[in-house]
Protein backbone atom coordinates (compact mmCIF):
# COMPACT_ATOMS: atom_id res chain seq x y z
CA UNK A 1 0.00 0.00 0.00
CA UNK A 2 1.09 3.61 -0.36
CA UNK A 3 3.29 4.95 2.43
CA UNK A 4 1.87 7.19 5.14
CA UNK A 5 4.73 9.71 5.06
CA UNK A 6 3.88 11.57 1.89
CA UNK A 7 0.38 10.43 1.04
CA UNK A 8 0.83 8.56 -2.22
CA UNK A 9 4.61 8.30 -2.25
CA UNK A 10 5.89 4.71 -2.48
CA UNK A 11 9.46 5.64 -1.62
CA UNK A 12 11.72 8.67 -1.85
CA UNK A 13 12.03 8.06 -5.59
CA UNK A 14 8.59 6.84 -6.74
CA UNK A 15 5.14 8.39 -6.60
CA UNK A 16 1.78 6.89 -7.59
CA UNK A 17 0.36 9.37 -10.09
CA UNK A 18 -2.98 7.75 -10.93
CA UNK A 19 -5.86 6.39 -8.96
CA UNK A 20 -5.55 2.71 -8.16
CA UNK A 21 -7.97 0.49 -10.07
CA UNK A 22 -9.00 -2.92 -8.75
CA UNK A 23 -10.80 -5.11 -11.27
CA UNK A 24 -12.40 -8.41 -10.35
CA UNK A 25 -13.20 -11.26 -12.74
CA UNK A 26 -15.96 -13.55 -11.45
CA UNK A 27 -17.69 -16.79 -12.43
CA UNK A 28 -21.42 -17.52 -12.30
CA UNK A 29 -22.83 -19.72 -9.56
CA UNK A 30 -24.22 -23.01 -10.82
CA UNK A 31 -26.17 -25.71 -9.03
CA UNK A 32 -23.94 -28.57 -7.97
CA UNK A 33 -24.77 -31.71 -9.89
CA UNK A 34 -23.02 -34.87 -10.97
CA UNK A 35 -21.01 -32.91 -13.57
CA UNK A 36 -19.40 -30.86 -10.80
CA UNK A 37 -18.98 -33.64 -8.25
CA UNK A 38 -16.10 -36.03 -8.15
CA UNK A 39 -17.40 -39.35 -9.53
CA UNK A 40 -15.34 -41.19 -6.91
CA UNK A 41 -17.57 -39.83 -4.14
CA UNK A 42 -20.04 -42.39 -2.88
CA UNK A 43 -23.68 -41.59 -3.56
CA UNK A 44 -24.47 -40.80 0.09
CA UNK A 45 -21.81 -38.07 0.30
CA UNK A 46 -22.61 -36.75 -3.19
CA UNK A 47 -26.32 -36.49 -2.33
CA UNK A 48 -25.48 -34.10 0.53
CA UNK A 49 -23.80 -31.74 -1.94
CA UNK A 50 -26.61 -31.66 -4.47
CA UNK A 51 -28.67 -28.48 -4.55
CA UNK A 52 -25.84 -26.31 -3.28
CA UNK A 53 -24.16 -23.60 -5.29
CA UNK A 54 -20.88 -24.46 -6.98
CA UNK A 55 -18.36 -22.06 -8.47
CA UNK A 56 -16.43 -23.65 -11.30
CA UNK A 57 -13.02 -22.92 -12.72
CA UNK A 58 -12.74 -19.86 -14.95
CA UNK A 59 -13.51 -20.02 -18.65
CA UNK A 60 -15.39 -17.73 -21.04
CA UNK A 61 -18.63 -19.70 -20.61
CA UNK A 62 -18.59 -19.29 -16.82
CA UNK A 63 -17.79 -15.54 -16.85
CA UNK A 64 -20.22 -13.51 -14.73
CA UNK A 65 -21.22 -10.27 -16.46
CA UNK A 66 -24.26 -9.54 -14.31
CA UNK A 67 -24.45 -7.15 -11.38
CA UNK A 68 -22.31 -7.59 -8.25
CA UNK A 69 -22.85 -5.59 -5.05
CA UNK A 70 -24.71 -2.92 -6.99
CA UNK A 71 -21.89 -2.59 -9.53
CA UNK A 72 -22.33 -3.34 -13.22
CA UNK A 73 -19.81 -5.35 -15.20
CA UNK A 74 -17.55 -3.03 -17.24
CA UNK A 75 -16.32 -4.28 -20.61
CA UNK A 76 -12.60 -4.25 -21.38
CA UNK A 77 -13.21 -1.96 -24.34
CA UNK A 78 -14.64 0.67 -21.97
CA UNK A 79 -11.69 0.26 -19.59
CA UNK A 80 -9.13 0.35 -22.39
CA UNK A 81 -7.80 -3.04 -21.29
CA UNK A 82 -6.98 -6.15 -23.32
CA UNK A 83 -7.40 -9.74 -22.12
CA UNK A 84 -4.37 -10.98 -20.20
CA UNK A 85 -2.90 -14.44 -20.02
CA UNK A 86 -1.61 -15.81 -16.77
CA UNK A 87 0.03 -19.14 -16.02
CA UNK A 88 -3.31 -20.94 -15.98
CA UNK A 89 -5.93 -18.73 -17.68
CA UNK A 90 -6.43 -15.96 -20.17
CA UNK A 91 -8.70 -13.64 -18.20
CA UNK A 92 -11.38 -11.42 -19.71
CA UNK A 93 -10.46 -7.74 -20.09
CA UNK A 94 -13.62 -6.55 -18.30
CA UNK A 95 -14.79 -7.00 -14.77
CA UNK A 96 -16.22 -5.37 -11.68
CA UNK A 97 -14.20 -2.25 -10.93
CA UNK A 98 -13.37 -0.32 -7.78
CA UNK A 99 -11.29 2.87 -8.02
CA UNK A 100 -9.18 3.66 -4.95
CA UNK A 101 -7.35 6.78 -3.93
CA UNK A 102 -3.53 6.68 -3.92
CA UNK A 103 -3.67 8.46 -0.55
CA UNK A 104 -2.53 5.92 2.06
CA UNK A 105 -5.23 6.69 4.63
CA UNK A 106 -8.06 6.66 2.09
CA UNK A 107 -6.63 3.54 0.42
CA UNK A 108 -6.56 1.57 3.67
CA UNK A 109 -10.04 2.73 4.67
CA UNK A 110 -11.51 1.68 1.31
CA UNK A 111 -9.77 -1.71 1.44
CA UNK A 112 -11.16 -2.27 4.94
CA UNK A 113 -14.65 -1.46 3.67
CA UNK A 114 -14.26 -3.79 0.69
CA UNK A 115 -13.14 -6.56 3.06
CA UNK A 116 -16.15 -5.95 5.33
CA UNK A 117 -18.42 -6.05 2.25
CA UNK A 118 -16.80 -9.35 1.14
CA UNK A 119 -15.74 -7.89 -2.22
CA UNK A 120 -13.98 -11.17 -2.97
CA UNK A 121 -15.78 -14.44 -2.42
CA UNK A 122 -16.21 -17.97 -3.84
CA UNK A 123 -17.03 -16.59 -7.30
CA UNK A 124 -13.83 -14.51 -7.57
CA UNK A 125 -11.30 -15.92 -10.04
CA UNK A 126 -8.95 -12.96 -10.51
CA UNK A 127 -8.26 -9.52 -9.09
CA UNK A 128 -6.13 -7.05 -11.04
CA UNK A 129 -4.53 -4.07 -9.32
CA UNK A 130 -3.47 -1.34 -11.79
CA UNK A 131 -1.73 1.99 -11.23
CA UNK A 132 1.02 4.19 -12.66
CA UNK A 133 4.17 5.27 -10.88
CA UNK A 134 6.45 8.22 -11.74
CA UNK A 135 10.15 8.32 -10.88
CA UNK A 136 11.35 11.95 -11.17
CA UNK A 137 15.04 11.02 -10.91
CA UNK A 138 14.79 8.81 -13.99
CA UNK A 139 12.03 10.93 -15.57
CA UNK A 140 10.07 7.73 -16.25
CA UNK A 141 6.55 6.46 -15.80
CA UNK A 142 5.90 2.80 -15.05
CA UNK A 143 2.56 1.09 -15.51
CA UNK A 144 2.07 -1.54 -12.80
CA UNK A 145 -0.34 -4.48 -12.88
CA UNK A 146 -0.60 -7.10 -10.17
CA UNK A 147 -2.70 -10.21 -10.81
CA UNK A 148 -4.08 -12.28 -7.95
CA UNK A 149 -5.54 -15.51 -9.37
CA UNK A 150 -8.08 -17.37 -7.23
CA UNK A 151 -8.47 -21.13 -7.65
CA UNK A 152 -11.95 -22.70 -7.31
CA UNK A 153 -10.85 -24.26 -4.03
CA UNK A 154 -9.82 -20.89 -2.55
CA UNK A 155 -6.05 -20.65 -2.97
CA UNK A 156 -4.64 -17.35 -4.25
mmCIF file of C-alpha atoms in Angstrom:
data_model
loop_
_atom_site.group_PDB
_atom_site.id
_atom_site.type_symbol
_atom_site.label_atom_id
_atom_site.label_comp_id
_atom_site.label_asym_id
_atom_site.label_seq_id
_atom_site.Cartn_x
_atom_site.Cartn_y
_atom_site.Cartn_z
ATOM 1 C CA UNK A 1 0.000 0.000 0.000
ATOM 2 C CA UNK A 2 1.092 3.610 -0.356
ATOM 3 C CA UNK A 3 3.295 4.953 2.426
ATOM 4 C CA UNK A 4 1.869 7.191 5.138
ATOM 5 C CA UNK A 5 4.728 9.710 5.061
ATOM 6 C CA UNK A 6 3.883 11.571 1.885
ATOM 7 C CA UNK A 7 0.377 10.427 1.042
ATOM 8 C CA UNK A 8 0.829 8.565 -2.224
ATOM 9 C CA UNK A 9 4.613 8.299 -2.254
ATOM 10 C CA UNK A 10 5.890 4.711 -2.479
ATOM 11 C CA UNK A 11 9.455 5.645 -1.624
ATOM 12 C CA UNK A 12 11.721 8.665 -1.850
ATOM 13 C CA UNK A 13 12.030 8.057 -5.594
ATOM 14 C CA UNK A 14 8.588 6.844 -6.742
ATOM 15 C CA UNK A 15 5.139 8.385 -6.598
ATOM 16 C CA UNK A 16 1.777 6.890 -7.589
ATOM 17 C CA UNK A 17 0.357 9.371 -10.094
ATOM 18 C CA UNK A 18 -2.984 7.746 -10.933
ATOM 19 C CA UNK A 19 -5.862 6.393 -8.959
ATOM 20 C CA UNK A 20 -5.555 2.706 -8.156
ATOM 21 C CA UNK A 21 -7.970 0.487 -10.072
ATOM 22 C CA UNK A 22 -9.005 -2.920 -8.748
ATOM 23 C CA UNK A 23 -10.797 -5.111 -11.266
ATOM 24 C CA UNK A 24 -12.404 -8.408 -10.348
ATOM 25 C CA UNK A 25 -13.201 -11.261 -12.745
ATOM 26 C CA UNK A 26 -15.960 -13.552 -11.453
ATOM 27 C CA UNK A 27 -17.695 -16.791 -12.427
ATOM 28 C CA UNK A 28 -21.422 -17.523 -12.299
ATOM 29 C CA UNK A 29 -22.830 -19.719 -9.560
ATOM 30 C CA UNK A 30 -24.222 -23.014 -10.817
ATOM 31 C CA UNK A 31 -26.174 -25.710 -9.026
ATOM 32 C CA UNK A 32 -23.945 -28.565 -7.973
ATOM 33 C CA UNK A 33 -24.767 -31.713 -9.890
ATOM 34 C CA UNK A 34 -23.021 -34.872 -10.973
ATOM 35 C CA UNK A 35 -21.012 -32.910 -13.573
ATOM 36 C CA UNK A 36 -19.396 -30.858 -10.805
ATOM 37 C CA UNK A 37 -18.981 -33.636 -8.254
ATOM 38 C CA UNK A 38 -16.102 -36.032 -8.148
ATOM 39 C CA UNK A 39 -17.396 -39.351 -9.528
ATOM 40 C CA UNK A 40 -15.338 -41.187 -6.907
ATOM 41 C CA UNK A 41 -17.569 -39.832 -4.142
ATOM 42 C CA UNK A 42 -20.040 -42.392 -2.881
ATOM 43 C CA UNK A 43 -23.680 -41.586 -3.560
ATOM 44 C CA UNK A 44 -24.472 -40.802 0.092
ATOM 45 C CA UNK A 45 -21.814 -38.065 0.298
ATOM 46 C CA UNK A 46 -22.613 -36.750 -3.185
ATOM 47 C CA UNK A 47 -26.325 -36.492 -2.332
ATOM 48 C CA UNK A 48 -25.475 -34.104 0.530
ATOM 49 C CA UNK A 49 -23.799 -31.743 -1.937
ATOM 50 C CA UNK A 50 -26.607 -31.663 -4.470
ATOM 51 C CA UNK A 51 -28.671 -28.484 -4.546
ATOM 52 C CA UNK A 52 -25.843 -26.306 -3.277
ATOM 53 C CA UNK A 53 -24.160 -23.603 -5.295
ATOM 54 C CA UNK A 54 -20.882 -24.457 -6.983
ATOM 55 C CA UNK A 55 -18.357 -22.058 -8.470
ATOM 56 C CA UNK A 56 -16.427 -23.654 -11.296
ATOM 57 C CA UNK A 57 -13.019 -22.917 -12.723
ATOM 58 C CA UNK A 58 -12.744 -19.856 -14.951
ATOM 59 C CA UNK A 59 -13.511 -20.019 -18.652
ATOM 60 C CA UNK A 60 -15.391 -17.734 -21.044
ATOM 61 C CA UNK A 61 -18.628 -19.704 -20.615
ATOM 62 C CA UNK A 62 -18.591 -19.290 -16.823
ATOM 63 C CA UNK A 63 -17.791 -15.535 -16.853
ATOM 64 C CA UNK A 64 -20.223 -13.511 -14.725
ATOM 65 C CA UNK A 65 -21.219 -10.274 -16.458
ATOM 66 C CA UNK A 66 -24.260 -9.537 -14.308
ATOM 67 C CA UNK A 67 -24.445 -7.146 -11.383
ATOM 68 C CA UNK A 68 -22.314 -7.590 -8.250
ATOM 69 C CA UNK A 69 -22.849 -5.587 -5.051
ATOM 70 C CA UNK A 70 -24.705 -2.919 -6.988
ATOM 71 C CA UNK A 71 -21.892 -2.592 -9.532
ATOM 72 C CA UNK A 72 -22.335 -3.337 -13.219
ATOM 73 C CA UNK A 73 -19.814 -5.352 -15.204
ATOM 74 C CA UNK A 74 -17.554 -3.032 -17.235
ATOM 75 C CA UNK A 75 -16.315 -4.285 -20.610
ATOM 76 C CA UNK A 76 -12.602 -4.251 -21.378
ATOM 77 C CA UNK A 77 -13.208 -1.956 -24.345
ATOM 78 C CA UNK A 78 -14.642 0.666 -21.967
ATOM 79 C CA UNK A 79 -11.691 0.258 -19.589
ATOM 80 C CA UNK A 80 -9.128 0.347 -22.388
ATOM 81 C CA UNK A 81 -7.797 -3.042 -21.292
ATOM 82 C CA UNK A 82 -6.981 -6.154 -23.322
ATOM 83 C CA UNK A 83 -7.405 -9.739 -22.122
ATOM 84 C CA UNK A 84 -4.374 -10.975 -20.198
ATOM 85 C CA UNK A 85 -2.904 -14.436 -20.018
ATOM 86 C CA UNK A 86 -1.606 -15.808 -16.773
ATOM 87 C CA UNK A 87 0.030 -19.144 -16.020
ATOM 88 C CA UNK A 88 -3.307 -20.941 -15.982
ATOM 89 C CA UNK A 89 -5.928 -18.731 -17.676
ATOM 90 C CA UNK A 90 -6.432 -15.956 -20.168
ATOM 91 C CA UNK A 91 -8.701 -13.635 -18.204
ATOM 92 C CA UNK A 92 -11.381 -11.423 -19.706
ATOM 93 C CA UNK A 93 -10.464 -7.744 -20.089
ATOM 94 C CA UNK A 94 -13.616 -6.554 -18.304
ATOM 95 C CA UNK A 95 -14.786 -6.999 -14.770
ATOM 96 C CA UNK A 96 -16.216 -5.375 -11.678
ATOM 97 C CA UNK A 97 -14.200 -2.251 -10.929
ATOM 98 C CA UNK A 98 -13.372 -0.316 -7.781
ATOM 99 C CA UNK A 99 -11.287 2.866 -8.016
ATOM 100 C CA UNK A 100 -9.182 3.656 -4.953
ATOM 101 C CA UNK A 101 -7.349 6.779 -3.931
ATOM 102 C CA UNK A 102 -3.527 6.677 -3.921
ATOM 103 C CA UNK A 103 -3.674 8.461 -0.551
ATOM 104 C CA UNK A 104 -2.526 5.918 2.057
ATOM 105 C CA UNK A 105 -5.226 6.691 4.630
ATOM 106 C CA UNK A 106 -8.060 6.659 2.089
ATOM 107 C CA UNK A 107 -6.627 3.544 0.416
ATOM 108 C CA UNK A 108 -6.558 1.567 3.666
ATOM 109 C CA UNK A 109 -10.040 2.730 4.668
ATOM 110 C CA UNK A 110 -11.511 1.681 1.310
ATOM 111 C CA UNK A 111 -9.766 -1.706 1.442
ATOM 112 C CA UNK A 112 -11.156 -2.271 4.941
ATOM 113 C CA UNK A 113 -14.654 -1.455 3.675
ATOM 114 C CA UNK A 114 -14.258 -3.790 0.694
ATOM 115 C CA UNK A 115 -13.144 -6.563 3.062
ATOM 116 C CA UNK A 116 -16.150 -5.951 5.330
ATOM 117 C CA UNK A 117 -18.417 -6.049 2.248
ATOM 118 C CA UNK A 118 -16.795 -9.347 1.137
ATOM 119 C CA UNK A 119 -15.743 -7.891 -2.216
ATOM 120 C CA UNK A 120 -13.977 -11.166 -2.972
ATOM 121 C CA UNK A 121 -15.783 -14.445 -2.420
ATOM 122 C CA UNK A 122 -16.209 -17.967 -3.844
ATOM 123 C CA UNK A 123 -17.032 -16.592 -7.301
ATOM 124 C CA UNK A 124 -13.829 -14.510 -7.573
ATOM 125 C CA UNK A 125 -11.302 -15.917 -10.037
ATOM 126 C CA UNK A 126 -8.949 -12.958 -10.515
ATOM 127 C CA UNK A 127 -8.257 -9.516 -9.091
ATOM 128 C CA UNK A 128 -6.133 -7.054 -11.045
ATOM 129 C CA UNK A 129 -4.533 -4.071 -9.324
ATOM 130 C CA UNK A 130 -3.469 -1.340 -11.788
ATOM 131 C CA UNK A 131 -1.728 1.993 -11.228
ATOM 132 C CA UNK A 132 1.018 4.191 -12.656
ATOM 133 C CA UNK A 133 4.174 5.271 -10.878
ATOM 134 C CA UNK A 134 6.446 8.219 -11.743
ATOM 135 C CA UNK A 135 10.147 8.325 -10.880
ATOM 136 C CA UNK A 136 11.348 11.945 -11.171
ATOM 137 C CA UNK A 137 15.037 11.019 -10.913
ATOM 138 C CA UNK A 138 14.794 8.813 -13.992
ATOM 139 C CA UNK A 139 12.031 10.928 -15.571
ATOM 140 C CA UNK A 140 10.065 7.733 -16.250
ATOM 141 C CA UNK A 141 6.554 6.461 -15.796
ATOM 142 C CA UNK A 142 5.904 2.799 -15.054
ATOM 143 C CA UNK A 143 2.560 1.089 -15.508
ATOM 144 C CA UNK A 144 2.067 -1.541 -12.799
ATOM 145 C CA UNK A 145 -0.344 -4.475 -12.875
ATOM 146 C CA UNK A 146 -0.596 -7.104 -10.167
ATOM 147 C CA UNK A 147 -2.696 -10.209 -10.810
ATOM 148 C CA UNK A 148 -4.082 -12.278 -7.955
ATOM 149 C CA UNK A 149 -5.536 -15.509 -9.373
ATOM 150 C CA UNK A 150 -8.083 -17.371 -7.231
ATOM 151 C CA UNK A 151 -8.474 -21.133 -7.652
ATOM 152 C CA UNK A 152 -11.951 -22.696 -7.312
ATOM 153 C CA UNK A 153 -10.847 -24.261 -4.026
ATOM 154 C CA UNK A 154 -9.824 -20.886 -2.553
ATOM 155 C CA UNK A 155 -6.050 -20.652 -2.973
ATOM 156 C CA UNK A 156 -4.638 -17.347 -4.253
#
